[in-house]
C-alpha positions as semicolon CSV with decimal commas, in nm:
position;residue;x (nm);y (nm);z (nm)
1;X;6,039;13,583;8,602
2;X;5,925;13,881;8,335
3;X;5,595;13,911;8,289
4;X;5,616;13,832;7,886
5;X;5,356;13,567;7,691
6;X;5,516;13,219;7,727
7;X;5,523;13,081;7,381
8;X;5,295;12,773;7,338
9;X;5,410;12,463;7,489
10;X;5,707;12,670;7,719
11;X;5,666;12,750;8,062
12;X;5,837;12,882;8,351
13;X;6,026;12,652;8,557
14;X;6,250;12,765;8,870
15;X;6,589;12,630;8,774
16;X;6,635;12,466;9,154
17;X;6,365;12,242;9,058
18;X;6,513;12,100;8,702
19;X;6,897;12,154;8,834
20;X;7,057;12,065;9,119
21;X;7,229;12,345;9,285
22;X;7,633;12,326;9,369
23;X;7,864;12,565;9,504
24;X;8,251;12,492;9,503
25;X;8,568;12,585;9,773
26;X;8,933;12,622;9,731
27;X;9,143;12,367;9,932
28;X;9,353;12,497;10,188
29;X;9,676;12,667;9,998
30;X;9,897;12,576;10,330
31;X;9,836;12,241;10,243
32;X;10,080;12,140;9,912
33;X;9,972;11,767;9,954
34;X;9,601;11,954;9,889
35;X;9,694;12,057;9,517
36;X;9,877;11,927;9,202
37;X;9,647;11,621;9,177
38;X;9,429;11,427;8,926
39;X;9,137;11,627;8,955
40;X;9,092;11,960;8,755
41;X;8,937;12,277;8,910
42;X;8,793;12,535;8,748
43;X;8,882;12,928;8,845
44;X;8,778;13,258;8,703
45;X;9,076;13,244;8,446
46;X;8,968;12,903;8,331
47;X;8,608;13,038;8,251
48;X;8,723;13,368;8,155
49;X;8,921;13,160;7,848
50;X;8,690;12,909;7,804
51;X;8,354;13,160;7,798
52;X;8,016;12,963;7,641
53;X;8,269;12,662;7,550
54;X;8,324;12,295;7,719
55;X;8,587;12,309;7,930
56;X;8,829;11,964;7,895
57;X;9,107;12,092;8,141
58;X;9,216;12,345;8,417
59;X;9,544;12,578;8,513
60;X;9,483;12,428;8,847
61;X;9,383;12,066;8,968
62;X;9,311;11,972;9,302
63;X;9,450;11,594;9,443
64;X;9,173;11,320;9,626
65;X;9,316;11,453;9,955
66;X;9,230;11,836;9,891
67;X;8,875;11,790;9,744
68;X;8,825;11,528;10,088
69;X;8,920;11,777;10,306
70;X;8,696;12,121;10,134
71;X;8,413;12,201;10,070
72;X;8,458;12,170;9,714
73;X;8,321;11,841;9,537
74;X;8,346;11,675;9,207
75;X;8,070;11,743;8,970
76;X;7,964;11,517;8,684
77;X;8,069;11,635;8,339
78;X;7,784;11,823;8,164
79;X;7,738;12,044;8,483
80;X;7,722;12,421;8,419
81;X;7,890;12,683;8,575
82;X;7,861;13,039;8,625
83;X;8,152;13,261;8,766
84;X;7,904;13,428;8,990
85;X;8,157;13,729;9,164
86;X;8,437;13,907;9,103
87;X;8,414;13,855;8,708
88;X;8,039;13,788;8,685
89;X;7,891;13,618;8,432
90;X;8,143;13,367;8,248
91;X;7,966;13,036;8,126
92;X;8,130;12,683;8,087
93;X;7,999;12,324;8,057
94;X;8,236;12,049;8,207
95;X;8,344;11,800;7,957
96;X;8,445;11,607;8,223
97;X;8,427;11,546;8,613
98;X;8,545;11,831;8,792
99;X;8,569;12,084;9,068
100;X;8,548;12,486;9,113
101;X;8,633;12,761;9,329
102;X;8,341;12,915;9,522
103;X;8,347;13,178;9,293
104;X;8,114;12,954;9,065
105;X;7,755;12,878;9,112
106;X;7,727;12,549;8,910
107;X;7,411;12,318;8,797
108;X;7,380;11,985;8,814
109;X;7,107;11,924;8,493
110;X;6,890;11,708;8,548
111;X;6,651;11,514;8,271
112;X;6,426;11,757;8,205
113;X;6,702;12,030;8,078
114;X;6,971;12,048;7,833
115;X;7,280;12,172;7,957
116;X;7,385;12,313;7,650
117;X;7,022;12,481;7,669
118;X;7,112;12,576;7,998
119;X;7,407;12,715;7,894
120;X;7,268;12,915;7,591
121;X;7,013;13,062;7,832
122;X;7,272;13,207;8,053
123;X;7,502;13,345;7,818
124;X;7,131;13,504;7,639
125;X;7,046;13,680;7,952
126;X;7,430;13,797;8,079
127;X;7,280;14,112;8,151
128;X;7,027;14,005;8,299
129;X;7,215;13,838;8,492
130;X;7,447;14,097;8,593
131;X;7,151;14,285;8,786
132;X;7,118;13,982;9,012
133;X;7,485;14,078;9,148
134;X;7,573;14,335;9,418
135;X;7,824;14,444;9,673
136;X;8,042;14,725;9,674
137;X;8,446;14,569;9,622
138;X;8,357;14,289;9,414
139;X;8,015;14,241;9,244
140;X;7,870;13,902;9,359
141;X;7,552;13,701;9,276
142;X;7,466;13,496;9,620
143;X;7,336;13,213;9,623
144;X;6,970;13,285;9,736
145;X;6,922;13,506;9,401
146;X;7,091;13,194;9,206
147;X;6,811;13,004;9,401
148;X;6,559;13,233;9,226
149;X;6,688;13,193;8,864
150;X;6,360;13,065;8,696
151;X;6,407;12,941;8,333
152;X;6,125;12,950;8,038
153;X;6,206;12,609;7,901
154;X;6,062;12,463;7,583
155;X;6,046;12,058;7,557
156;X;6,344;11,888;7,599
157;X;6,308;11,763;7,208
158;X;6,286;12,177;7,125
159;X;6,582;12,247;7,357
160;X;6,772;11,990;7,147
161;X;6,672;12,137;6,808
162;X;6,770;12,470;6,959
163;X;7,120;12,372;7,115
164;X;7,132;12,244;6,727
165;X;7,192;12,514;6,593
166;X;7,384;12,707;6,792
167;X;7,610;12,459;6,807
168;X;7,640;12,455;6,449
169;X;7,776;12,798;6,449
170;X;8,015;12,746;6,745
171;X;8,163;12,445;6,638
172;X;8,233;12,616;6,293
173;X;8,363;12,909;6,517
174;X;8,575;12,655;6,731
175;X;8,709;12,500;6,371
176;X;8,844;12,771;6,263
177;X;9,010;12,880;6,579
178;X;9,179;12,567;6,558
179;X;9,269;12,643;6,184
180;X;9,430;12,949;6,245
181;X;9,641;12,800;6,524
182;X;9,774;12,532;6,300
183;X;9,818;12,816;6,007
184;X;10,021;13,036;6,235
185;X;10,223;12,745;6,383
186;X;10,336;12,617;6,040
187;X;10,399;13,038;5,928
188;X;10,651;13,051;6,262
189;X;10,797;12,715;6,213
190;X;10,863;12,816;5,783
191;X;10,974;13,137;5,947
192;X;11,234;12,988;6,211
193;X;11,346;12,747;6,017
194;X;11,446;12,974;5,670
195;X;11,530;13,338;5,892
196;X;11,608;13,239;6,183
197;X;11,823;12,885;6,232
198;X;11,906;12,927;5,828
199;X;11,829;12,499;5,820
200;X;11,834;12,539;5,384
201;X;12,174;12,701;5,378
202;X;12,319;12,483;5,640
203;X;12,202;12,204;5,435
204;X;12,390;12,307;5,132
205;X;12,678;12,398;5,312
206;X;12,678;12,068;5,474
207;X;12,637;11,910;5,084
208;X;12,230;11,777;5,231
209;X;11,914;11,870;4,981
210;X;11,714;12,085;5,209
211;X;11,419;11,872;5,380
212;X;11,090;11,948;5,233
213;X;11,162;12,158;4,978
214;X;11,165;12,115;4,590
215;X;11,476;12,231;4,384
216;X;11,369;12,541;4,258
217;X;11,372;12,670;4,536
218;X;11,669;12,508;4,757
219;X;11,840;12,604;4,459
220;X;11,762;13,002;4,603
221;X;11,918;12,932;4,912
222;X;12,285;13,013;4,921
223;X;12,539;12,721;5,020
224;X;12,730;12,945;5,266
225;X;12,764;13,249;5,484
226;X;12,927;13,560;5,525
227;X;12,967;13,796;5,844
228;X;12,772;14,134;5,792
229;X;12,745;14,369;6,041
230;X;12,926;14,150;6,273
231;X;12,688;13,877;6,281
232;X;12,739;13,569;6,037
233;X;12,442;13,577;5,786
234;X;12,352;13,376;5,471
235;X;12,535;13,502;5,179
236;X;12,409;13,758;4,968
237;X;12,164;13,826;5,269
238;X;12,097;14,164;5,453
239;X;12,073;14,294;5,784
240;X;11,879;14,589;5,897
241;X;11,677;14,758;6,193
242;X;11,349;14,615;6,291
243;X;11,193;14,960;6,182
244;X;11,442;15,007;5,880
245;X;11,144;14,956;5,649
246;X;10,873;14,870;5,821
247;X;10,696;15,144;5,996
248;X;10,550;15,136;6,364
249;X;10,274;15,412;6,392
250;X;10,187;15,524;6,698
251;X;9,812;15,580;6,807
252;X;9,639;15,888;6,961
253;X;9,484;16,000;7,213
254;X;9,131;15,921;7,121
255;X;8,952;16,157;7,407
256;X;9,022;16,436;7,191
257;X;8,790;16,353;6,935
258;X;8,470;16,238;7,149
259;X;8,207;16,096;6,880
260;X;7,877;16,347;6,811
261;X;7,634;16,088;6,734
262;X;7,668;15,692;6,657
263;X;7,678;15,722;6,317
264;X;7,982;15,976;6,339
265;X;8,145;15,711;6,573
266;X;8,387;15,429;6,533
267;X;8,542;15,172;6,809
268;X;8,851;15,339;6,970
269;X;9,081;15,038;6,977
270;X;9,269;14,966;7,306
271;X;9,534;14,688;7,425
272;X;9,177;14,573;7,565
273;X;9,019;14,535;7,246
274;X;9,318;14,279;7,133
275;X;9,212;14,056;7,368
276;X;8,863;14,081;7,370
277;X;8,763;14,251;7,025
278;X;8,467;14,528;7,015
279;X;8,256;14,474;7,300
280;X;7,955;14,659;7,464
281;X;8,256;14,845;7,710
282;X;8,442;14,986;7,392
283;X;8,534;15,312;7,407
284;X;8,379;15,522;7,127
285;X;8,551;15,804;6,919
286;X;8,446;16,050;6,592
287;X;8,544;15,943;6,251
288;X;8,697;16,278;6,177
289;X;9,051;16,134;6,341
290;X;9,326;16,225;6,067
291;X;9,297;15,867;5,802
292;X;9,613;15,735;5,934
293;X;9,488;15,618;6,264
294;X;9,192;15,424;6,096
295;X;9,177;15,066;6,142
296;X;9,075;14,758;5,909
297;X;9,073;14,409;5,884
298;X;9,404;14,288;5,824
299;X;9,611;14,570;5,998
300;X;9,893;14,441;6,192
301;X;9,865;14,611;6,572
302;X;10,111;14,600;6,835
303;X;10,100;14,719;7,199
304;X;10,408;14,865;7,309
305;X;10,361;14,902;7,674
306;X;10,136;14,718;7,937
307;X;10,104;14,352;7,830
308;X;10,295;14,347;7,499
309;X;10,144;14,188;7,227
310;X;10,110;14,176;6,851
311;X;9,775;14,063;6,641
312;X;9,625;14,100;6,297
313;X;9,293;14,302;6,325
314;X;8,997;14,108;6,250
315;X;8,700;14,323;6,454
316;X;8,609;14,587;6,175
317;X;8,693;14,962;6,141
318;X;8,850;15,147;6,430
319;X;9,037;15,358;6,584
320;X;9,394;15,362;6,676
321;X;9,452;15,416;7,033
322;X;9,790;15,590;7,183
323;X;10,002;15,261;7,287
324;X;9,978;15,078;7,044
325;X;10,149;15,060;6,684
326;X;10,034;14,966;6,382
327;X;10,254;14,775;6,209
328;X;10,323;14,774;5,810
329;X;10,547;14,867;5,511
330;X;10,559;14,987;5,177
331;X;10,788;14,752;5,074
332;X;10,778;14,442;5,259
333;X;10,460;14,203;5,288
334;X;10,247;14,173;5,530
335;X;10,367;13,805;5,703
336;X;10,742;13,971;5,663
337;X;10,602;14,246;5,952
338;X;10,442;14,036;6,146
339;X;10,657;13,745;6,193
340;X;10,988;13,945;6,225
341;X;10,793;14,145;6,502
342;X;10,671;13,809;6,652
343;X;10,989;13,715;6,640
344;X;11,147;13,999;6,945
345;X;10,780;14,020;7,108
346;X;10,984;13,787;7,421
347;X;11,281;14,039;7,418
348;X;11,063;14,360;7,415
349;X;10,854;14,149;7,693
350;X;11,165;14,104;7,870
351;X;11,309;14,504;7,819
352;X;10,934;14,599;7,974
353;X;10,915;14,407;8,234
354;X;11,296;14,573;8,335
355;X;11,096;14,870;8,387
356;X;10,974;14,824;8,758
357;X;10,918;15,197;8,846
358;X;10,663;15,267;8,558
359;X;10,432;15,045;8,369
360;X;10,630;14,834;8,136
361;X;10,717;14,975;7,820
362;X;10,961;14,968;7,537
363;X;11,136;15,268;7,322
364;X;11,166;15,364;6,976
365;X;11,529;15,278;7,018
366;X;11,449;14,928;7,091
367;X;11,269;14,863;6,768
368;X;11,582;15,007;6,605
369;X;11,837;14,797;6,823
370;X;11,647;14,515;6,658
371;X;11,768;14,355;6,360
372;X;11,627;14,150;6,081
373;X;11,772;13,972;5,805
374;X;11,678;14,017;5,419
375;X;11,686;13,759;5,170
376;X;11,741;13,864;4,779
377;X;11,420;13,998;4,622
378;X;11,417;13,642;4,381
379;X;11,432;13,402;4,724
380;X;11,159;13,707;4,895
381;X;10,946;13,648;4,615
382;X;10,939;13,262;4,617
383;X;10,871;13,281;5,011
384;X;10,577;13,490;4,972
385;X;10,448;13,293;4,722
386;X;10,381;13,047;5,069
387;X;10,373;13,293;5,371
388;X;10,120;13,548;5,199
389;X;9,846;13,238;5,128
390;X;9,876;13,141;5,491
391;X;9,833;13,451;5,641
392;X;9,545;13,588;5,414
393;X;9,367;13,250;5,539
394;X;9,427;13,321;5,929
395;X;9,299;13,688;5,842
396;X;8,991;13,535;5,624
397;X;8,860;13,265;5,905
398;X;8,886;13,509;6,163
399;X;8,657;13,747;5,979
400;X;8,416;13,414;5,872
401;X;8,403;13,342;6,306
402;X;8,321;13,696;6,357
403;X;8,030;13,719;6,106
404;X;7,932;13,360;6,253
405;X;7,965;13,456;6,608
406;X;7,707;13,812;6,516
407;X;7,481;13,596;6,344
408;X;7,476;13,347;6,647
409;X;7,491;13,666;6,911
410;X;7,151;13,818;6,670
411;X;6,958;13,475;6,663
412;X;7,006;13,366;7,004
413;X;6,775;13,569;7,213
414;X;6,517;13,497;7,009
415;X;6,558;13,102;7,002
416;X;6,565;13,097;7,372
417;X;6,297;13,325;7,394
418;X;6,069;13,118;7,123
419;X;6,069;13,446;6,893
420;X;6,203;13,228;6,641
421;X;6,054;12,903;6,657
422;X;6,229;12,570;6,528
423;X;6,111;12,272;6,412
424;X;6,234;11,934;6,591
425;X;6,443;11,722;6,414
């Protein structure tokens, strides 16, 4: 409990005392009648994905017979959890009844606490947090310091306005996650369908208007095929090498240009930094790298060894690390790079993964062994004319949820701390 003013009307409160305290237990893996049930359970993985968000489902659920015969029990929906070792620090809310490992300390809230206040408050202090956690393998908080937490709560009508609007920002954030999933589902399905199972020209050559498309432009599509480079392709259609004309540009090594001061710095982006954008553990590296390795929004980044995977940059400037590519081309768009790449990500995951001895990589040669196929410039044209929209809008709500998710990130120690005070609704 810091010894700060408590805003007027706050006051400490020893979370025990508003929350009832639950731990959770894995059933016995000998047991298969123990798993595979009804009931979901949460585990780090769960919470790592799920981080400050209500959590619906689980990788892993648990049956009647396996929860009777642990330690683990079945909380009410609403309950918090906290990962509390290994990965310390992850916050969920149940959006229904469930169970967790025992590497969760979880809170049943009770009427005088919000647990979306609750929740806020942990994911405020995660550092704080952090400090509470010790051993010398894994980092663990125990139970009698999760005993300790004490909370400076405001009224419950305050912690509503509060949980307001935060939620505000993280349902917009949540909206247009779901947005961009549904933009880059219809992109791969336009894709498949057009360059990969050819569904237009098959339609033609079967005498059938193409489904979903006007005219114009079915009247693009050829009505046949031809055999080109030993493969049968539409007519009038190219084939080429993955990295024909599109260019894969390897990173450097970014320990050769350590930053001087912060404002000489810039991220160094790593196959971390895919998954988890700029965060406080970001490398840091000087701005004097040569131009080419400099990274915006929009940039199309591969990694090429390690856990293969492709992503459009949406984090800000930074720097291109060695193993990974950026991906782009002076004459095809954008969407044509990154879908065609897309396309062999499970093949290069598959050549990788061949490579038991070392970590899992792929070679120039397998970008070149690759091959695409090129419509005429007039049908290229037409399709960008609908890939290029949906892409720029997946690039343009994941820079809106970043500059949400800072503005949520700058206001949110202060609204839990009463800096910023809100009226109730």
């Amino acid at each position: 409990m810091p010894d700060l003013p408590t805003p007027q009307g706050w006051e400490w409160t020893a979370l025990s005392d508003i929350a009832q305290l639950e731990s959770g237990h894995t059933p016995s893996r000998k047991h298969p009648e123990y798993w595979d049930g009804d009931i979901p359970w949460i585990g780090l993985k769960d919470a790592i994905e799920h981080h400050g968000k209500v959590i619906f489902d689980t990788y892993q659920h648990v049956s009647d017979l396996g929860l009777a015969n642990s330690s683990a029990r079945l909380l009410p929906p609403d309950t918090v959890c906290l990962s509390r070792t290994a990965s310390v620090g992850y916050v969920v809310v149940m959006g229904r009844s469930m169970a967790t490992s025992q590497d969760f300390v979880n809170w049943v809230c009770g009427k005088k606490i919000n647990p979306h206040f609750l929740k806020y408050v942990l994911l405020a202090e995660n550092d704080a947090l952090l400090r509470f956690a010790s051993g010398t393998t894994h980092q663990t908080i125990y139970y009698p310091e999760a005993k300790a937490f004490h909370v400076c709560l405001p009224p419950l009508p305050q912690q509503k306005s509060i949980v307001h609007i935060l939620k505000a920002l993280d349902d917009k954030i949540e909206l247009n996650c779901r947005m961009n999933e549904t933009l880059e589902a219809i992109a791969q399905a336009i894709f498949t369908s057009w360059f990969v199972d050819f569904d237009p020209v098959r339609a033609k050559a079967e005498g059938r208007q193409p489904e979903g498309m006007d005219e114009e432009t079915a009247a693009l599509f050829p009505d046949g095929f031809e055999v080109v480079d030993g493969r049968e392709v539409p007519k009038g259609w190219t084939v080429e090498s993955l990295d024909c004309n599109i260019e894969f540009m390897n990173g450097l090594a970014c320990q050769k240009y350590p930053p001087i001061d912060e404002l000489d710095s810039l991220p160094v982006i790593k196959i971390r930094e895919l998954n988890n954008g700029i965060t406080s553990n970001t490398d840091k590296a000087s701005k004097s790298v040569p131009l080419k390795y400099l990274i915006k929004n929009g940039d199309i980044l591969f990694s090429w060894s390690g856990s293969l995977q492709i992503c459009i940059w949406s984090y800000g400037e930074g720097i291109l690390n060695q193993h990974l590519f950026k991906v782009s081309s002076e004459l095809y768009p954008k969407w044509f790079c990154y879908l065609w790449t897309h396309h062999f990500l499970e093949d290069f995951r598959s050549i990788a993964a061949d490579k038991a001895t070392t970590m899992g990589h792929i070679k120039r040669h397998n970008l070149r062994d690759a091959k695409i196929i090129v419509p005429p410039m007039e049908l290229f044209s037409e399709i960008d004319q609908i890939l290029s929209p949906l892409i720029e809008m997946q690039i343009n709500n994941a820079i809106h949820s970043r500059t949400l998710a800072e503005i949520r990130d700058q206001i949110l120690p202060k609204l839990i701390s009463g800096e910023i005070r809100v009226k109730v609704a």
